[in-house]
mmCIF file of N, CA, C and O in Angstrom:
data_model
loop_
_atom_site.group_PDB
_atom_site.id
_atom_site.type_symbol
_atom_site.label_atom_id
_atom_site.label_comp_id
_atom_site.label_asym_id
_atom_site.label_seq_id
_atom_site.Cartn_x
_atom_site.Cartn_y
_atom_site.Cartn_z
ATOM 1 N N MET A 112 -18.078 -15.799 -2.446
ATOM 2 C CA MET A 112 -18.819 -16.618 -1.511
ATOM 3 C C MET A 112 -19.499 -17.719 -2.299
ATOM 4 O O MET A 112 -20.131 -17.469 -3.313
ATOM 5 N N GLN A 113 -19.345 -18.917 -1.816
ATOM 6 C CA GLN A 113 -20.016 -20.047 -2.435
ATOM 7 C C GLN A 113 -20.905 -20.701 -1.387
ATOM 8 O O GLN A 113 -20.444 -21.077 -0.309
ATOM 9 N N LEU A 114 -22.182 -20.812 -1.708
ATOM 10 C CA LEU A 114 -23.144 -21.402 -0.786
ATOM 11 C C LEU A 114 -23.400 -22.842 -1.230
ATOM 12 O O LEU A 114 -23.986 -23.072 -2.286
ATOM 13 N N THR A 115 -22.938 -23.789 -0.425
ATOM 14 C CA THR A 115 -23.136 -25.200 -0.734
ATOM 15 C C THR A 115 -23.607 -25.933 0.510
ATOM 16 O O THR A 115 -23.345 -25.516 1.639
ATOM 17 N N ASP A 116 -24.314 -27.015 0.284
ATOM 18 C CA ASP A 116 -24.762 -27.897 1.368
ATOM 19 C C ASP A 116 -25.553 -27.180 2.444
ATOM 20 O O ASP A 116 -25.393 -27.436 3.640
ATOM 21 N N ILE A 117 -26.399 -26.251 2.019
ATOM 22 C CA ILE A 117 -27.288 -25.551 2.952
ATOM 23 C C ILE A 117 -28.717 -25.838 2.514
ATOM 24 O O ILE A 117 -29.172 -25.317 1.503
ATOM 25 N N PRO A 118 -29.428 -26.689 3.260
ATOM 26 C CA PRO A 118 -30.814 -26.957 2.883
ATOM 27 C C PRO A 118 -31.688 -25.722 3.109
ATOM 28 O O PRO A 118 -31.330 -24.839 3.902
ATOM 29 N N PHE A 119 -32.813 -25.669 2.430
ATOM 30 C CA PHE A 119 -33.743 -24.565 2.635
ATOM 31 C C PHE A 119 -34.145 -24.516 4.094
ATOM 32 O O PHE A 119 -34.407 -25.530 4.726
ATOM 33 N N GLY A 120 -34.185 -23.320 4.644
ATOM 34 C CA GLY A 120 -34.590 -23.147 6.031
ATOM 35 C C GLY A 120 -35.000 -21.712 6.281
ATOM 36 O O GLY A 120 -34.763 -20.834 5.453
ATOM 37 N N THR A 121 -35.620 -21.491 7.398
ATOM 38 C CA THR A 121 -35.994 -20.148 7.814
ATOM 39 C C THR A 121 -35.359 -19.878 9.176
ATOM 40 O O THR A 121 -35.024 -20.815 9.916
ATOM 41 N N THR A 122 -35.200 -18.610 9.503
ATOM 42 C CA THR A 122 -34.630 -18.226 10.795
ATOM 43 C C THR A 122 -35.532 -17.198 11.447
ATOM 44 O O THR A 122 -35.821 -16.158 10.852
ATOM 45 N N ASP A 123 -35.978 -17.504 12.646
ATOM 46 C CA ASP A 123 -36.680 -16.530 13.481
ATOM 47 C C ASP A 123 -35.618 -15.927 14.388
ATOM 48 O O ASP A 123 -35.218 -16.521 15.388
ATOM 49 N N TRP A 124 -35.106 -14.756 13.999
ATOM 50 C CA TRP A 124 -33.969 -14.160 14.695
ATOM 51 C C TRP A 124 -34.272 -13.866 16.162
ATOM 52 O O TRP A 124 -33.351 -13.830 16.983
ATOM 53 N N SER A 125 -35.540 -13.693 16.513
ATOM 54 C CA SER A 125 -35.873 -13.411 17.911
ATOM 55 C C SER A 125 -35.613 -14.617 18.816
ATOM 56 O O SER A 125 -35.523 -14.465 20.031
ATOM 57 N N THR A 126 -35.470 -15.810 18.238
ATOM 58 C CA THR A 126 -35.236 -17.015 19.037
ATOM 59 C C THR A 126 -33.755 -17.370 19.152
ATOM 60 O O THR A 126 -33.403 -18.292 19.880
ATOM 61 N N ILE A 127 -32.900 -16.651 18.450
ATOM 62 C CA ILE A 127 -31.462 -16.930 18.472
ATOM 63 C C ILE A 127 -30.843 -16.228 19.677
ATOM 64 O O ILE A 127 -31.097 -15.045 19.910
ATOM 65 N N GLU A 128 -30.032 -16.956 20.433
ATOM 66 C CA GLU A 128 -29.377 -16.383 21.609
ATOM 67 C C GLU A 128 -28.566 -15.151 21.223
ATOM 68 O O GLU A 128 -27.855 -15.140 20.226
ATOM 69 N N ARG A 129 -28.658 -14.119 22.038
ATOM 70 C CA ARG A 129 -27.951 -12.863 21.812
ATOM 71 C C ARG A 129 -26.649 -12.863 22.607
ATOM 72 O O ARG A 129 -26.649 -13.161 23.806
ATOM 73 N N THR A 130 -25.540 -12.560 21.931
ATOM 74 C CA THR A 130 -24.245 -12.460 22.615
ATOM 75 C C THR A 130 -23.797 -11.005 22.614
ATOM 76 O O THR A 130 -24.140 -10.232 21.726
ATOM 77 N N GLU A 131 -23.006 -10.670 23.622
ATOM 78 C CA GLU A 131 -22.610 -9.286 23.863
ATOM 79 C C GLU A 131 -21.148 -9.087 23.465
ATOM 80 O O GLU A 131 -20.293 -9.897 23.810
ATOM 81 N N HIS A 132 -20.881 -7.995 22.732
ATOM 82 C CA HIS A 132 -19.526 -7.684 22.275
ATOM 83 C C HIS A 132 -19.267 -6.205 22.550
ATOM 84 O O HIS A 132 -19.899 -5.342 21.938
ATOM 85 N N ARG A 133 -18.320 -5.940 23.440
ATOM 86 C CA ARG A 133 -18.022 -4.566 23.849
ATOM 87 C C ARG A 133 -17.208 -3.871 22.770
ATOM 88 O O ARG A 133 -16.264 -4.438 22.223
ATOM 89 N N GLY A 134 -17.560 -2.624 22.470
ATOM 90 C CA GLY A 134 -16.774 -1.801 21.569
ATOM 91 C C GLY A 134 -15.842 -0.908 22.374
ATOM 92 O O GLY A 134 -15.785 -0.994 23.605
ATOM 93 N N GLU A 135 -15.112 -0.046 21.668
ATOM 94 C CA GLU A 135 -14.331 0.977 22.366
ATOM 95 C C GLU A 135 -15.285 1.833 23.193
ATOM 96 O O GLU A 135 -14.976 2.251 24.303
ATOM 97 N N ARG A 136 -16.455 2.090 22.613
ATOM 98 C CA ARG A 136 -17.587 2.700 23.321
ATOM 99 C C ARG A 136 -18.822 1.889 22.953
ATOM 100 O O ARG A 136 -18.955 1.429 21.823
ATOM 101 N N GLY A 137 -19.719 1.725 23.877
ATOM 102 C CA GLY A 137 -20.995 1.068 23.595
ATOM 103 C C GLY A 137 -20.876 -0.441 23.430
ATOM 104 O O GLY A 137 -19.818 -1.034 23.655
ATOM 105 N N MET A 138 -21.990 -1.027 23.031
ATOM 106 C CA MET A 138 -22.081 -2.489 22.917
ATOM 107 C C MET A 138 -22.634 -2.882 21.557
ATOM 108 O O MET A 138 -23.427 -2.153 20.955
ATOM 109 N N ALA A 139 -22.253 -4.080 21.134
ATOM 110 C CA ALA A 139 -22.850 -4.727 19.965
ATOM 111 C C ALA A 139 -23.479 -6.022 20.463
ATOM 112 O O ALA A 139 -22.861 -6.772 21.224
ATOM 113 N N TYR A 140 -24.704 -6.262 20.043
ATOM 114 C CA TYR A 140 -25.401 -7.504 20.392
ATOM 115 C C TYR A 140 -25.597 -8.295 19.111
ATOM 116 O O TYR A 140 -26.199 -7.795 18.160
ATOM 117 N N TRP A 141 -25.056 -9.506 19.080
ATOM 118 C CA TRP A 141 -25.114 -10.361 17.896
ATOM 119 C C TRP A 141 -26.102 -11.497 18.110
ATOM 120 O O TRP A 141 -26.153 -12.103 19.177
ATOM 121 N N ARG A 142 -26.825 -11.817 17.065
ATOM 122 C CA ARG A 142 -27.554 -13.078 16.942
ATOM 123 C C ARG A 142 -26.970 -13.712 15.696
ATOM 124 O O ARG A 142 -26.980 -13.092 14.627
ATOM 125 N N MET A 143 -26.419 -14.910 15.817
ATOM 126 C CA MET A 143 -25.619 -15.470 14.734
ATOM 127 C C MET A 143 -26.037 -16.888 14.364
ATOM 128 O O MET A 143 -26.378 -17.685 15.231
ATOM 129 N N GLN A 144 -25.986 -17.162 13.079
ATOM 130 C CA GLN A 144 -26.164 -18.501 12.529
ATOM 131 C C GLN A 144 -24.959 -18.795 11.648
ATOM 132 O O GLN A 144 -24.471 -17.907 10.948
ATOM 133 N N GLN A 145 -24.468 -20.031 11.695
ATOM 134 C CA GLN A 145 -23.358 -20.457 10.855
ATOM 135 C C GLN A 145 -23.888 -21.497 9.873
ATOM 136 O O GLN A 145 -24.512 -22.469 10.279
ATOM 137 N N PHE A 146 -23.656 -21.257 8.590
ATOM 138 C CA PHE A 146 -24.070 -22.185 7.530
ATOM 139 C C PHE A 146 -22.821 -22.575 6.763
ATOM 140 O O PHE A 146 -22.389 -21.858 5.856
ATOM 141 N N GLY A 147 -22.191 -23.694 7.155
ATOM 142 C CA GLY A 147 -20.918 -24.064 6.550
ATOM 143 C C GLY A 147 -19.894 -22.980 6.859
ATOM 144 O O GLY A 147 -19.674 -22.610 8.004
ATOM 145 N N LYS A 148 -19.287 -22.419 5.816
ATOM 146 C CA LYS A 148 -18.286 -21.365 5.999
ATOM 147 C C LYS A 148 -18.902 -19.966 6.038
ATOM 148 O O LYS A 148 -18.196 -18.975 6.184
ATOM 149 N N VAL A 149 -20.211 -19.880 5.923
ATOM 150 C CA VAL A 149 -20.892 -18.587 5.855
ATOM 151 C C VAL A 149 -21.497 -18.241 7.218
ATOM 152 O O VAL A 149 -22.284 -19.009 7.776
ATOM 153 N N ARG A 150 -21.123 -17.076 7.719
ATOM 154 C CA ARG A 150 -21.671 -16.581 8.982
ATOM 155 C C ARG A 150 -22.722 -15.523 8.649
ATOM 156 O O ARG A 150 -22.474 -14.620 7.856
ATOM 157 N N VAL A 151 -23.900 -15.643 9.275
ATOM 158 C CA VAL A 151 -24.990 -14.688 9.062
ATOM 159 C C VAL A 151 -25.363 -14.137 10.433
ATOM 160 O O VAL A 151 -25.586 -14.903 11.379
ATOM 161 N N ARG A 152 -25.439 -12.794 10.511
ATOM 162 C CA ARG A 152 -25.685 -12.165 11.817
ATOM 163 C C ARG A 152 -26.732 -11.066 11.718
ATOM 164 O O ARG A 152 -26.802 -10.349 10.731
ATOM 165 N N MET A 153 -27.502 -10.937 12.766
ATOM 166 C CA MET A 153 -28.328 -9.773 13.026
ATOM 167 C C MET A 153 -27.603 -9.069 14.169
ATOM 168 O O MET A 153 -27.399 -9.655 15.244
ATOM 169 N N VAL A 154 -27.162 -7.834 13.945
ATOM 170 C CA VAL A 154 -26.342 -7.114 14.919
ATOM 171 C C VAL A 154 -27.033 -5.814 15.302
ATOM 172 O O VAL A 154 -27.489 -5.067 14.438
ATOM 173 N N GLU A 155 -27.102 -5.569 16.600
ATOM 174 C CA GLU A 155 -27.638 -4.309 17.124
ATOM 175 C C GLU A 155 -26.501 -3.558 17.799
ATOM 176 O O GLU A 155 -25.839 -4.098 18.691
ATOM 177 N N TYR A 156 -26.258 -2.313 17.371
ATOM 178 C CA TYR A 156 -25.293 -1.433 18.017
ATOM 179 C C TYR A 156 -26.058 -0.454 18.892
ATOM 180 O O TYR A 156 -27.049 0.132 18.454
ATOM 181 N N THR A 157 -25.579 -0.253 20.111
ATOM 182 C CA THR A 157 -26.200 0.717 21.008
ATOM 183 C C THR A 157 -25.818 2.135 20.585
ATOM 184 O O THR A 157 -24.795 2.335 19.919
ATOM 185 N N PRO A 158 -26.627 3.131 20.965
ATOM 186 C CA PRO A 158 -26.239 4.518 20.683
ATOM 187 C C PRO A 158 -24.848 4.810 21.256
ATOM 188 O O PRO A 158 -24.522 4.381 22.363
ATOM 189 N N GLY A 159 -24.025 5.499 20.466
ATOM 190 C CA GLY A 159 -22.679 5.839 20.889
ATOM 191 C C GLY A 159 -21.640 4.771 20.611
ATOM 192 O O GLY A 159 -20.469 4.943 20.953
ATOM 193 N N TYR A 160 -22.024 3.665 19.964
ATOM 194 C CA TYR A 160 -21.092 2.565 19.702
ATOM 195 C C TYR A 160 -19.948 3.008 18.792
ATOM 196 O O TYR A 160 -20.143 3.732 17.815
ATOM 197 N N LEU A 161 -18.731 2.552 19.122
ATOM 198 C CA LEU A 161 -17.549 2.681 18.272
ATOM 199 C C LEU A 161 -16.784 1.376 18.353
ATOM 200 O O LEU A 161 -16.450 0.910 19.453
ATOM 201 N N ALA A 162 -16.518 0.752 17.207
ATOM 202 C CA ALA A 162 -15.779 -0.512 17.177
ATOM 203 C C ALA A 162 -14.406 -0.336 17.811
ATOM 204 O O ALA A 162 -13.794 0.733 17.721
ATOM 205 N N ASP A 163 -13.909 -1.402 18.438
ATOM 206 C CA ASP A 163 -12.619 -1.346 19.130
ATOM 207 C C ASP A 163 -11.464 -1.822 18.253
ATOM 208 O O ASP A 163 -10.376 -2.067 18.751
ATOM 209 N N HIS A 164 -11.698 -1.992 16.939
ATOM 210 C CA HIS A 164 -10.653 -2.500 16.048
ATOM 211 C C HIS A 164 -10.941 -2.100 14.603
ATOM 212 O O HIS A 164 -12.079 -1.752 14.269
ATOM 213 N N TRP A 165 -9.924 -2.174 13.775
ATOM 214 C CA TRP A 165 -10.082 -2.036 12.328
ATOM 215 C C TRP A 165 -10.321 -3.437 11.799
ATOM 216 O O TRP A 165 -9.507 -4.333 12.000
ATOM 217 N N CYS A 166 -11.435 -3.629 11.141
ATOM 218 C CA CYS A 166 -11.833 -4.951 10.654
ATOM 219 C C CYS A 166 -11.287 -5.168 9.241
ATOM 220 O O CYS A 166 -11.393 -4.281 8.390
ATOM 221 N N VAL A 167 -10.728 -6.345 8.989
ATOM 222 C CA VAL A 167 -10.243 -6.687 7.652
ATOM 223 C C VAL A 167 -11.046 -7.835 7.040
ATOM 224 O O VAL A 167 -10.736 -8.310 5.961
ATOM 225 N N LYS A 168 -12.088 -8.252 7.752
ATOM 226 C CA LYS A 168 -12.967 -9.317 7.250
ATOM 227 C C LYS A 168 -13.898 -8.750 6.191
ATOM 228 O O LYS A 168 -14.357 -7.624 6.295
ATOM 229 N N GLY A 169 -14.169 -9.523 5.156
ATOM 230 C CA GLY A 169 -15.134 -9.117 4.148
ATOM 231 C C GLY A 169 -16.553 -9.314 4.638
ATOM 232 O O GLY A 169 -16.828 -10.237 5.417
ATOM 233 N N HIS A 170 -17.451 -8.441 4.205
ATOM 234 C CA HIS A 170 -18.857 -8.521 4.598
ATOM 235 C C HIS A 170 -19.751 -8.038 3.470
ATOM 236 O O HIS A 170 -19.333 -7.235 2.641
ATOM 237 N N ILE A 171 -20.977 -8.467 3.535
ATOM 238 C CA ILE A 171 -22.089 -7.792 2.880
ATOM 239 C C ILE A 171 -23.000 -7.384 4.018
ATOM 240 O O ILE A 171 -23.412 -8.223 4.827
ATOM 241 N N LEU A 172 -23.263 -6.098 4.131
ATOM 242 C CA LEU A 172 -23.947 -5.546 5.296
ATOM 243 C C LEU A 172 -25.122 -4.697 4.839
ATOM 244 O O LEU A 172 -24.960 -3.848 3.968
ATOM 245 N N LEU A 173 -26.291 -4.936 5.432
ATOM 246 C CA LEU A 173 -27.514 -4.178 5.145
ATOM 247 C C LEU A 173 -27.969 -3.491 6.421
ATOM 248 O O LEU A 173 -28.135 -4.151 7.455
ATOM 249 N N CYS A 174 -28.180 -2.181 6.347
ATOM 250 C CA CYS A 174 -28.692 -1.422 7.486
ATOM 251 C C CYS A 174 -30.212 -1.549 7.511
ATOM 252 O O CYS A 174 -30.888 -1.178 6.553
ATOM 253 N N LEU A 175 -30.743 -2.079 8.610
ATOM 254 C CA LEU A 175 -32.182 -2.269 8.755
ATOM 255 C C LEU A 175 -32.847 -1.100 9.479
ATOM 256 O O LEU A 175 -33.980 -0.745 9.170
ATOM 257 N N SER A 176 -32.133 -0.533 10.466
ATOM 258 C CA SER A 176 -32.681 0.619 11.189
ATOM 259 C C SER A 176 -31.533 1.422 11.773
ATOM 260 O O SER A 176 -30.415 0.933 11.904
ATOM 261 N N GLY A 177 -31.826 2.672 12.102
ATOM 262 C CA GLY A 177 -30.819 3.556 12.662
ATOM 263 C C GLY A 177 -29.917 4.119 11.589
ATOM 264 O O GLY A 177 -30.300 4.211 10.413
ATOM 265 N N GLU A 178 -28.712 4.479 12.008
ATOM 266 C CA GLU A 178 -27.744 5.070 11.082
ATOM 267 C C GLU A 178 -26.360 4.556 11.446
ATOM 268 O O GLU A 178 -25.963 4.627 12.611
ATOM 269 N N LEU A 179 -25.634 4.044 10.466
ATOM 270 C CA LEU A 179 -24.309 3.470 10.674
ATOM 271 C C LEU A 179 -23.272 4.301 9.944
ATOM 272 O O LEU A 179 -23.431 4.606 8.756
ATOM 273 N N HIS A 180 -22.205 4.655 10.655
ATOM 274 C CA HIS A 180 -21.074 5.357 10.056
ATOM 275 C C HIS A 180 -19.937 4.349 9.911
ATOM 276 O O HIS A 180 -19.587 3.676 10.886
ATOM 277 N N THR A 181 -19.383 4.258 8.719
ATOM 278 C CA THR A 181 -18.262 3.358 8.471
ATOM 279 C C THR A 181 -17.085 4.186 7.987
ATOM 280 O O THR A 181 -17.193 4.911 6.999
ATOM 281 N N GLU A 182 -15.989 4.077 8.713
ATOM 282 C CA GLU A 182 -14.757 4.788 8.387
ATOM 283 C C GLU A 182 -13.776 3.776 7.819
ATOM 284 O O GLU A 182 -13.595 2.695 8.381
ATOM 285 N N LEU A 183 -13.133 4.117 6.718
ATOM 286 C CA LEU A 183 -12.076 3.295 6.160
ATOM 287 C C LEU A 183 -10.745 3.816 6.658
ATOM 288 O O LEU A 183 -10.600 5.014 6.937
ATOM 289 N N GLU A 184 -9.776 2.924 6.786
ATOM 290 C CA GLU A 184 -8.484 3.296 7.340
ATOM 291 C C GLU A 184 -7.804 4.410 6.527
ATOM 292 O O GLU A 184 -7.020 5.187 7.062
ATOM 293 N N ASP A 185 -8.139 4.517 5.244
ATOM 294 C CA ASP A 185 -7.532 5.562 4.401
ATOM 295 C C ASP A 185 -8.195 6.931 4.574
ATOM 296 O O ASP A 185 -7.846 7.895 3.898
ATOM 297 N N GLY A 186 -9.191 7.018 5.483
ATOM 298 C CA GLY A 186 -9.818 8.303 5.781
ATOM 299 C C GLY A 186 -11.187 8.512 5.162
ATOM 300 O O GLY A 186 -11.915 9.422 5.561
ATOM 301 N N ARG A 187 -11.571 7.705 4.188
ATOM 302 C CA ARG A 187 -12.913 7.844 3.615
ATOM 303 C C ARG A 187 -13.942 7.416 4.647
ATOM 304 O O ARG A 187 -13.668 6.590 5.505
ATOM 305 N N SER A 188 -15.151 7.986 4.541
ATOM 306 C CA SER A 188 -16.218 7.581 5.453
ATOM 307 C C SER A 188 -17.549 7.567 4.706
ATOM 308 O O SER A 188 -17.739 8.308 3.732
ATOM 309 N N TYR A 189 -18.438 6.700 5.175
ATOM 310 C CA TYR A 189 -19.735 6.490 4.547
ATOM 311 C C TYR A 189 -20.792 6.385 5.640
ATOM 312 O O TYR A 189 -20.519 5.891 6.726
ATOM 313 N N THR A 190 -21.995 6.828 5.315
ATOM 314 C CA THR A 190 -23.129 6.716 6.231
ATOM 315 C C THR A 190 -24.205 5.882 5.584
ATOM 316 O O THR A 190 -24.602 6.153 4.442
ATOM 317 N N LEU A 191 -24.638 4.852 6.292
ATOM 318 C CA LEU A 191 -25.728 4.004 5.824
ATOM 319 C C LEU A 191 -26.974 4.299 6.629
ATOM 320 O O LEU A 191 -26.915 4.400 7.868
ATOM 321 N N LYS A 192 -28.089 4.411 5.930
ATOM 322 C CA LYS A 192 -29.406 4.559 6.538
ATOM 323 C C LYS A 192 -30.221 3.325 6.165
ATOM 324 O O LYS A 192 -29.798 2.546 5.314
ATOM 325 N N PRO A 193 -31.371 3.135 6.775
ATOM 326 C CA PRO A 193 -32.159 1.942 6.485
ATOM 327 C C PRO A 193 -32.368 1.736 4.986
ATOM 328 O O PRO A 193 -32.678 2.669 4.243
ATOM 329 N N GLY A 194 -32.121 0.495 4.560
ATOM 330 C CA GLY A 194 -32.260 0.124 3.155
ATOM 331 C C GLY A 194 -30.974 0.253 2.361
ATOM 332 O O GLY A 194 -30.923 -0.144 1.201
ATOM 333 N N MET A 195 -29.924 0.793 2.974
ATOM 334 C CA MET A 195 -28.628 0.927 2.303
ATOM 335 C C MET A 195 -27.706 -0.203 2.744
ATOM 336 O O MET A 195 -27.829 -0.738 3.847
ATOM 337 N N SER A 196 -26.749 -0.552 1.870
ATOM 338 C CA SER A 196 -25.814 -1.630 2.181
ATOM 339 C C SER A 196 -24.409 -1.261 1.732
ATOM 340 O O SER A 196 -24.216 -0.307 0.980
ATOM 341 N N TYR A 197 -23.439 -2.031 2.214
ATOM 342 C CA TYR A 197 -22.092 -1.983 1.644
ATOM 343 C C TYR A 197 -21.564 -3.394 1.523
ATOM 344 O O TYR A 197 -22.076 -4.330 2.140
ATOM 345 N N GLN A 198 -20.530 -3.538 0.718
ATOM 346 C CA GLN A 198 -19.856 -4.809 0.550
ATOM 347 C C GLN A 198 -18.363 -4.524 0.440
ATOM 348 O O GLN A 198 -17.959 -3.500 -0.104
ATOM 349 N N VAL A 199 -17.566 -5.415 1.022
ATOM 350 C CA VAL A 199 -16.108 -5.287 0.975
ATOM 351 C C VAL A 199 -15.526 -6.691 1.059
ATOM 352 O O VAL A 199 -16.073 -7.555 1.755
ATOM 353 N N ALA A 200 -14.445 -6.924 0.342
ATOM 354 C CA ALA A 200 -13.807 -8.243 0.312
ATOM 355 C C ALA A 200 -12.894 -8.449 1.518
ATOM 356 O O ALA A 200 -12.444 -7.483 2.150
ATOM 357 N N ASP A 201 -12.605 -9.706 1.811
ATOM 358 C CA ASP A 201 -11.640 -10.038 2.853
ATOM 359 C C ASP A 201 -10.308 -9.363 2.536
ATOM 360 O O ASP A 201 -9.811 -9.447 1.404
ATOM 361 N N GLY A 202 -9.725 -8.686 3.522
ATOM 362 C CA GLY A 202 -8.411 -8.091 3.383
ATOM 363 C C GLY A 202 -8.327 -6.892 2.457
ATOM 364 O O GLY A 202 -7.234 -6.392 2.191
ATOM 365 N N ALA A 203 -9.456 -6.399 1.949
ATOM 366 C CA ALA A 203 -9.423 -5.342 0.937
ATOM 367 C C ALA A 203 -9.184 -3.965 1.535
ATOM 368 O O ALA A 203 -8.237 -3.283 1.158
ATOM 369 N N GLU A 204 -10.027 -3.526 2.444
ATOM 370 C CA GLU A 204 -9.940 -2.170 2.980
ATOM 371 C C GLU A 204 -10.363 -2.170 4.442
ATOM 372 O O GLU A 204 -11.550 -2.310 4.743
ATOM 373 N N PRO A 205 -9.411 -2.039 5.357
ATOM 374 C CA PRO A 205 -9.760 -2.022 6.776
ATOM 375 C C PRO A 205 -10.811 -0.945 7.063
ATOM 376 O O PRO A 205 -10.741 0.167 6.536
ATOM 377 N N HIS A 206 -11.768 -1.308 7.901
ATOM 378 C CA HIS A 206 -12.898 -0.432 8.183
ATOM 379 C C HIS A 206 -13.338 -0.620 9.633
ATOM 380 O O HIS A 206 -13.041 -1.638 10.251
ATOM 381 N N ARG A 207 -14.025 0.404 10.148
ATOM 382 C CA ARG A 207 -14.619 0.273 11.485
ATOM 383 C C ARG A 207 -15.918 1.060 11.514
ATOM 384 O O ARG A 207 -16.101 2.041 10.798
ATOM 385 N N SER A 208 -16.796 0.616 12.390
ATOM 386 C CA SER A 208 -18.152 1.154 12.446
ATOM 387 C C SER A 208 -18.386 1.951 13.713
ATOM 388 O O SER A 208 -17.788 1.677 14.760
ATOM 389 N N SER A 209 -19.305 2.905 13.587
ATOM 390 C CA SER A 209 -19.768 3.655 14.745
ATOM 391 C C SER A 209 -21.193 4.112 14.475
ATOM 392 O O SER A 209 -21.662 4.105 13.334
ATOM 393 N N THR A 210 -21.890 4.475 15.532
ATOM 394 C CA THR A 210 -23.234 5.023 15.401
ATOM 395 C C THR A 210 -23.518 5.934 16.583
ATOM 396 O O THR A 210 -23.167 5.602 17.717
ATOM 397 N N GLU A 211 -24.101 7.067 16.309
ATOM 398 C CA GLU A 211 -24.501 7.968 17.388
ATOM 399 C C GLU A 211 -25.883 7.587 17.913
ATOM 400 O O GLU A 211 -26.166 7.728 19.099
ATOM 401 N N THR A 212 -26.741 7.090 17.022
ATOM 402 C CA THR A 212 -28.146 6.851 17.360
ATOM 403 C C THR A 212 -28.480 5.406 17.644
ATOM 404 O O THR A 212 -29.573 5.104 18.113
ATOM 405 N N GLY A 213 -27.565 4.481 17.309
ATOM 406 C CA GLY A 213 -27.862 3.048 17.344
ATOM 407 C C GLY A 213 -28.214 2.573 15.962
ATOM 408 O O GLY A 213 -28.625 3.374 15.102
ATOM 409 N N ALA A 214 -28.026 1.291 15.713
ATOM 410 C CA ALA A 214 -28.326 0.724 14.393
ATOM 411 C C ALA A 214 -28.547 -0.769 14.514
ATOM 412 O O ALA A 214 -27.979 -1.423 15.392
ATOM 413 N N THR A 215 -29.390 -1.293 13.619
ATOM 414 C CA THR A 215 -29.576 -2.736 13.483
ATOM 415 C C THR A 215 -29.164 -3.114 12.082
ATOM 416 O O THR A 215 -29.585 -2.482 11.100
ATOM 417 N N LEU A 216 -28.330 -4.164 11.978
ATOM 418 C CA LEU A 216 -27.716 -4.562 10.720
ATOM 419 C C LEU A 216 -27.939 -6.039 10.462
ATOM 420 O O LEU A 216 -28.045 -6.837 11.389
ATOM 421 N N PHE A 217 -27.969 -6.403 9.192
ATOM 422 C CA PHE A 217 -27.965 -7.800 8.766
ATOM 423 C C PHE A 217 -26.667 -7.988 8.004
ATOM 424 O O PHE A 217 -26.396 -7.268 7.028
ATOM 425 N N ILE A 218 -25.826 -8.921 8.461
ATOM 426 C CA ILE A 218 -24.465 -9.063 7.935
ATOM 427 C C ILE A 218 -24.219 -10.505 7.514
ATOM 428 O O ILE A 218 -24.498 -11.435 8.259
ATOM 429 N N VAL A 219 -23.651 -10.650 6.321
ATOM 430 C CA VAL A 219 -23.247 -11.961 5.817
ATOM 431 C C VAL A 219 -21.750 -11.920 5.568
ATOM 432 O O VAL A 219 -21.249 -11.014 4.899
ATOM 433 N N ASP A 220 -21.022 -12.871 6.124
ATOM 434 C CA ASP A 220 -19.576 -12.960 5.877
ATOM 435 C C ASP A 220 -19.079 -14.383 6.013
ATOM 436 O O ASP A 220 -19.823 -15.272 6.331
#
């Protein structure tokens, strides 16, 4: 990731419009900012959420609240709790997310 042509700024995420994204189960609510080629999101997953696809996009993801389960297509799985993060490159390892309790995430991709 290369960050260029982004002046210093702050973001009050509560003022960013929330968009709705349906999962196989549950909902994801995104608040998103685009800085050049870099997408930054605050994402809330509802309890019971399961992604409707295997994602191949690279991310750096920080769990802010709740608990996030991430399954890799090869069968490995990981659980993130608040203060934990993961990172994966574009096209590296297909993954999908779920949560039983709900989760709030900060994602850069």
